[in-house]
Amino acid sequence: MDDKWLVGVDLGGTTIKMAFVNQYGEVIHKWEIPTDISEQGRKIPTDIAKAIDKEVVNLGESKSKLMGIGIGAPGPVNFANGSIEVAVNLGWEKFPIKDILEVETSLPVVVDNDANIAAIGEMWKGAGDGAKDLLCVTLGTGVGGGVISNGEIVQGVNGAAGEIGHITSVPEGGAPCNCGKTGCLETIASATGVVRLAMEAVVNTDKPSTLRTLLDEHDQITAKDVFDAARADDELAVEVVDKVAFHLGLALANSANALNPEKIVLGGGVSRAGDVLLNPVKSYFKKFAFPRVAEGAELAIATLGNDAGIIGGAWLVKTYV
């Protein structure tokens, strides 16, 4: 069995990342295909199956080399039967991807939420460094989370554990969130949240700032612009980043107080800001966390990037097939 390959699949709204991974978590070969969301995403399982078959042939291997498929998908997952409860950006509702993909590929399939498999990937081969109690938060267009306790992903009663992005950060008067609530952490610590806060700061103050200049010249600001400006000690940008760090540090502290993790890993595009975000988050985390919890937890930036999901998917196969 040691020479068998594990297939990791990270299903996103724009692209589907795939890889053949060995038993040690090393990526042998990776590639991606576009996500076809036409016809309410019905073609996606067939596209994945065809892509796997094609790459096996291209590498001169037999399909018997493959042990199984581990796939991460957006939205709540019914881990027991491998169906996606709802994935709005794919057009799925109670979509039985495990059953369909097993028929299409003749391989066993394990399905979990995409944030969960990113957390698993970081635990196995990334910044988690083998920690068995780990909290992983992905800061991208939205804010996702995965909770690992004693080496196992926490699923919750209906697959919605780890929704750290929907912790309420602003109880009154918060910005609307895609989940239907207002004031969620996602409205602040996501890339779109950072941009919204920066735009509000520029509009509501007369302070000189490179952000104001960028907005005047290009009619937009990106999250990267905000962090770059903060790194250059732009006063307004520093204030925006501090606000993001405050809410993120508070949410992580409250989550950690319940979980007592060894590692807290920040991933996703926003995490590429590095120390300019991580250092103030650490400061607020230490301020708000129960002292013994703060002593036990190490905050770190994710190291696997886009490979976290495919490596986490491979781990699902290794563990459950």
XYZ file of C-alpha atoms in Angstrom, residues 44-313:
270
model
C -18.224 18.901 -12.023
C -17.930 15.237 -10.904
C -17.496 14.079 -14.520
C -14.889 16.782 -15.143
C -12.924 15.633 -12.077
C -13.114 11.969 -13.131
C -11.962 12.712 -16.682
C -9.110 14.895 -15.439
C -7.836 12.153 -13.116
C -7.987 9.525 -15.865
C -6.148 11.839 -18.264
C -3.317 12.623 -15.845
C -2.820 8.966 -14.894
C -2.367 8.153 -18.588
C -0.064 11.147 -19.130
C 2.177 9.897 -16.330
C 2.267 6.404 -17.770
C 0.626 4.850 -14.723
C -2.286 2.473 -14.184
C -5.400 3.602 -12.334
C -4.724 0.766 -9.887
C -1.972 3.057 -8.577
C -4.661 5.253 -6.996
C -5.928 4.456 -3.492
C -8.862 6.878 -3.429
C -9.979 10.497 -3.646
C -10.231 13.046 -0.842
C -12.127 16.163 -1.826
C -12.778 19.462 -0.109
C -15.826 21.454 -1.178
C -17.275 24.806 -0.129
C -20.207 24.812 2.256
C -21.442 22.444 4.984
C -20.784 18.768 4.273
C -22.665 15.722 5.513
C -19.561 13.747 6.417
C -21.535 10.528 6.912
C -22.809 10.298 3.317
C -20.455 12.704 1.528
C -23.122 15.065 0.210
C -22.799 18.850 0.036
C -25.668 20.368 1.982
C -25.457 23.687 0.159
C -22.813 25.391 -1.996
C -24.368 28.563 -3.370
C -21.520 29.453 -5.748
C -21.725 26.001 -7.358
C -25.510 25.795 -7.481
C -25.551 22.720 -5.228
C -28.080 21.707 -2.605
C -27.869 18.256 -0.986
C -25.590 17.280 -3.859
C -24.365 13.655 -3.509
C -20.850 14.235 -4.818
C -19.360 11.201 -3.046
C -21.839 8.780 -4.646
C -21.551 10.338 -8.112
C -17.759 10.548 -8.062
C -17.409 6.951 -6.864
C -19.509 5.799 -9.828
C -17.559 8.024 -12.245
C -14.097 6.930 -11.037
C -14.591 3.464 -9.472
C -12.523 4.764 -6.554
C -13.505 5.321 -2.904
C -14.216 8.994 -2.138
C -14.087 10.956 1.131
C -15.616 14.458 1.255
C -15.157 17.291 3.735
C -15.449 21.066 3.867
C -12.664 22.965 2.061
C -11.602 24.909 5.163
C -11.396 21.632 7.094
C -9.100 19.997 4.569
C -6.898 23.107 4.481
C -6.586 22.767 8.267
C -5.711 19.071 7.890
C -3.103 19.881 5.248
C -1.444 22.450 7.500
C -1.564 20.008 10.427
C 0.037 17.193 8.410
C 2.680 18.942 6.333
C 2.463 22.680 7.008
C 2.628 25.247 9.805
C 0.753 22.938 12.175
C 3.909 20.832 12.306
C 2.037 17.757 13.515
C 0.066 19.530 16.275
C -2.984 17.451 17.235
C -4.953 20.415 18.599
C -5.099 23.111 15.987
C -7.250 25.999 14.838
C -6.885 27.037 11.188
C -8.462 30.222 9.852
C -8.435 31.068 6.153
C -8.629 34.783 5.390
C -9.616 35.211 1.766
C -12.676 36.560 -0.005
C -14.465 35.204 3.057
C -13.238 33.813 6.365
C -13.276 30.045 6.858
C -12.192 27.895 9.745
C -11.215 24.363 10.596
C -10.919 22.915 14.094
C -8.770 19.883 14.842
C -9.027 18.273 18.278
C -6.829 15.333 19.241
C -5.925 14.862 15.574
C -9.519 14.731 14.352
C -11.540 17.364 12.507
C -14.471 18.615 14.591
C -17.593 18.271 12.412
C -20.358 19.332 14.780
C -23.904 18.006 14.802
C -24.669 19.003 11.201
C -21.287 19.733 9.637
C -21.050 23.424 10.524
C -18.302 23.365 13.175
C -15.433 25.794 12.694
C -17.457 28.661 11.209
C -15.151 31.174 12.839
C -15.851 33.711 10.101
C -19.405 33.998 11.366
C -18.585 34.813 14.956
C -20.369 38.121 15.572
C -17.742 40.835 15.946
C -19.995 43.898 15.725
C -23.259 43.169 17.612
C -25.041 46.354 16.552
C -24.772 48.229 13.262
C -22.380 45.793 11.623
C -22.019 45.335 7.879
C -24.217 42.702 6.187
C -22.627 39.295 5.660
C -23.343 36.785 2.879
C -24.635 34.367 5.522
C -27.601 36.649 6.206
C -26.374 38.023 9.528
C -24.633 41.329 10.161
C -21.355 42.147 11.872
C -19.648 38.791 11.276
C -15.862 38.539 11.548
C -15.922 37.860 7.789
C -17.127 41.426 7.185
C -13.933 42.711 8.823
C -11.054 40.220 8.441
C -11.689 39.054 4.865
C -10.050 40.786 1.900
C -13.364 42.463 1.105
C -13.729 43.481 4.754
C -10.276 45.070 4.829
C -11.104 47.039 1.683
C -14.455 48.161 3.108
C -12.820 49.413 6.309
C -10.137 51.233 4.301
C -12.717 52.917 2.062
C -14.707 54.034 5.098
C -11.557 55.383 6.741
C -10.637 57.416 3.661
C -14.153 58.854 3.386
C -14.569 59.641 7.090
C -11.270 61.438 7.733
C -9.152 64.158 6.156
C -5.856 62.513 7.091
C -3.333 62.374 4.246
C -2.749 58.802 3.126
C -1.394 56.834 0.206
C -4.728 55.006 0.308
C -6.514 58.254 -0.550
C -4.090 58.809 -3.421
C -4.650 55.280 -4.742
C -8.404 55.695 -4.529
C -8.266 59.016 -6.398
C -5.989 57.609 -9.119
C -7.474 54.133 -9.616
C -10.963 54.431 -8.088
C -10.242 51.363 -5.946
C -8.105 50.012 -3.098
C -7.019 46.406 -2.599
C -6.304 44.604 0.673
C -2.674 44.349 -0.445
C -2.570 48.134 -0.852
C -3.729 48.519 2.750
C -1.080 46.178 4.177
C 1.679 47.643 1.990
C 0.762 51.130 3.188
C 0.701 49.971 6.819
C 4.136 48.400 6.349
C 5.327 51.841 5.190
C 3.840 53.394 8.380
C 0.937 55.130 6.652
C -1.082 56.327 9.653
C -4.533 55.643 8.209
C -3.553 52.190 6.948
C -2.045 51.315 10.329
C -5.362 52.259 11.976
C -7.300 50.029 9.571
C -4.966 47.063 10.120
C -5.160 47.603 13.886
C -8.953 47.423 13.724
C -8.789 44.193 11.710
C -6.232 42.750 14.146
C -8.377 43.724 17.144
C -11.431 41.850 15.903
C -9.426 38.880 14.615
C -7.410 38.622 17.821
C -10.587 38.783 19.905
C -12.365 36.088 17.858
C -9.310 33.808 17.936
C -8.936 34.297 21.690
C -12.579 33.430 22.338
C -12.323 30.365 20.086
C -9.060 29.295 21.707
C -10.511 29.666 25.200
C -12.977 26.916 24.276
C -10.470 24.702 22.449
C -7.051 25.255 24.092
C -5.148 24.637 20.816
C -1.427 24.126 20.407
C -1.303 25.972 17.068
C -3.416 28.693 15.471
C -2.650 28.913 11.764
C -3.688 31.851 9.588
C -3.981 31.074 5.886
C -5.642 32.523 2.783
C -4.661 35.514 0.687
C -4.919 38.064 3.512
C -2.386 36.088 5.573
C 0.262 36.966 2.965
C 0.423 40.342 4.711
C 2.748 38.543 7.127
C 4.052 40.220 10.275
C 2.298 43.532 9.651
C -0.936 41.674 10.442
C 0.350 38.763 12.538
C 2.135 40.855 15.171
C -0.862 42.998 16.192
C -3.119 39.915 16.068
C -0.733 38.158 18.472
C -0.846 41.183 20.771
C -4.654 41.289 20.900
C -4.854 37.498 21.180
C -2.612 37.571 24.239
C -4.709 40.392 25.728
C -8.037 38.589 25.329
C -7.158 34.901 25.764
C -7.208 33.125 29.127
C -3.550 33.328 30.218
C -2.941 29.575 30.279
C -4.573 29.225 26.844
C -2.360 32.016 25.497
C 0.728 30.279 26.914
C -0.119 27.045 25.102
C -0.993 28.492 21.701
C 1.440 29.485 18.964
C 0.129 31.732 16.178
C 1.698 31.183 12.774
C 1.167 31.964 9.101
C 0.191 28.979 6.941
C 3.031 27.601 4.822
C 1.338 25.397 2.206
C -0.506 28.096 0.248
C -2.737 26.620 -2.445
C -1.426 23.116 -1.696
C -3.087 22.937 1.741
C -6.382 21.654 0.361
C -4.963 19.001 -1.941
C -2.647 17.683 0.782
C -5.521 17.697 3.263
C -7.649 15.806 0.752
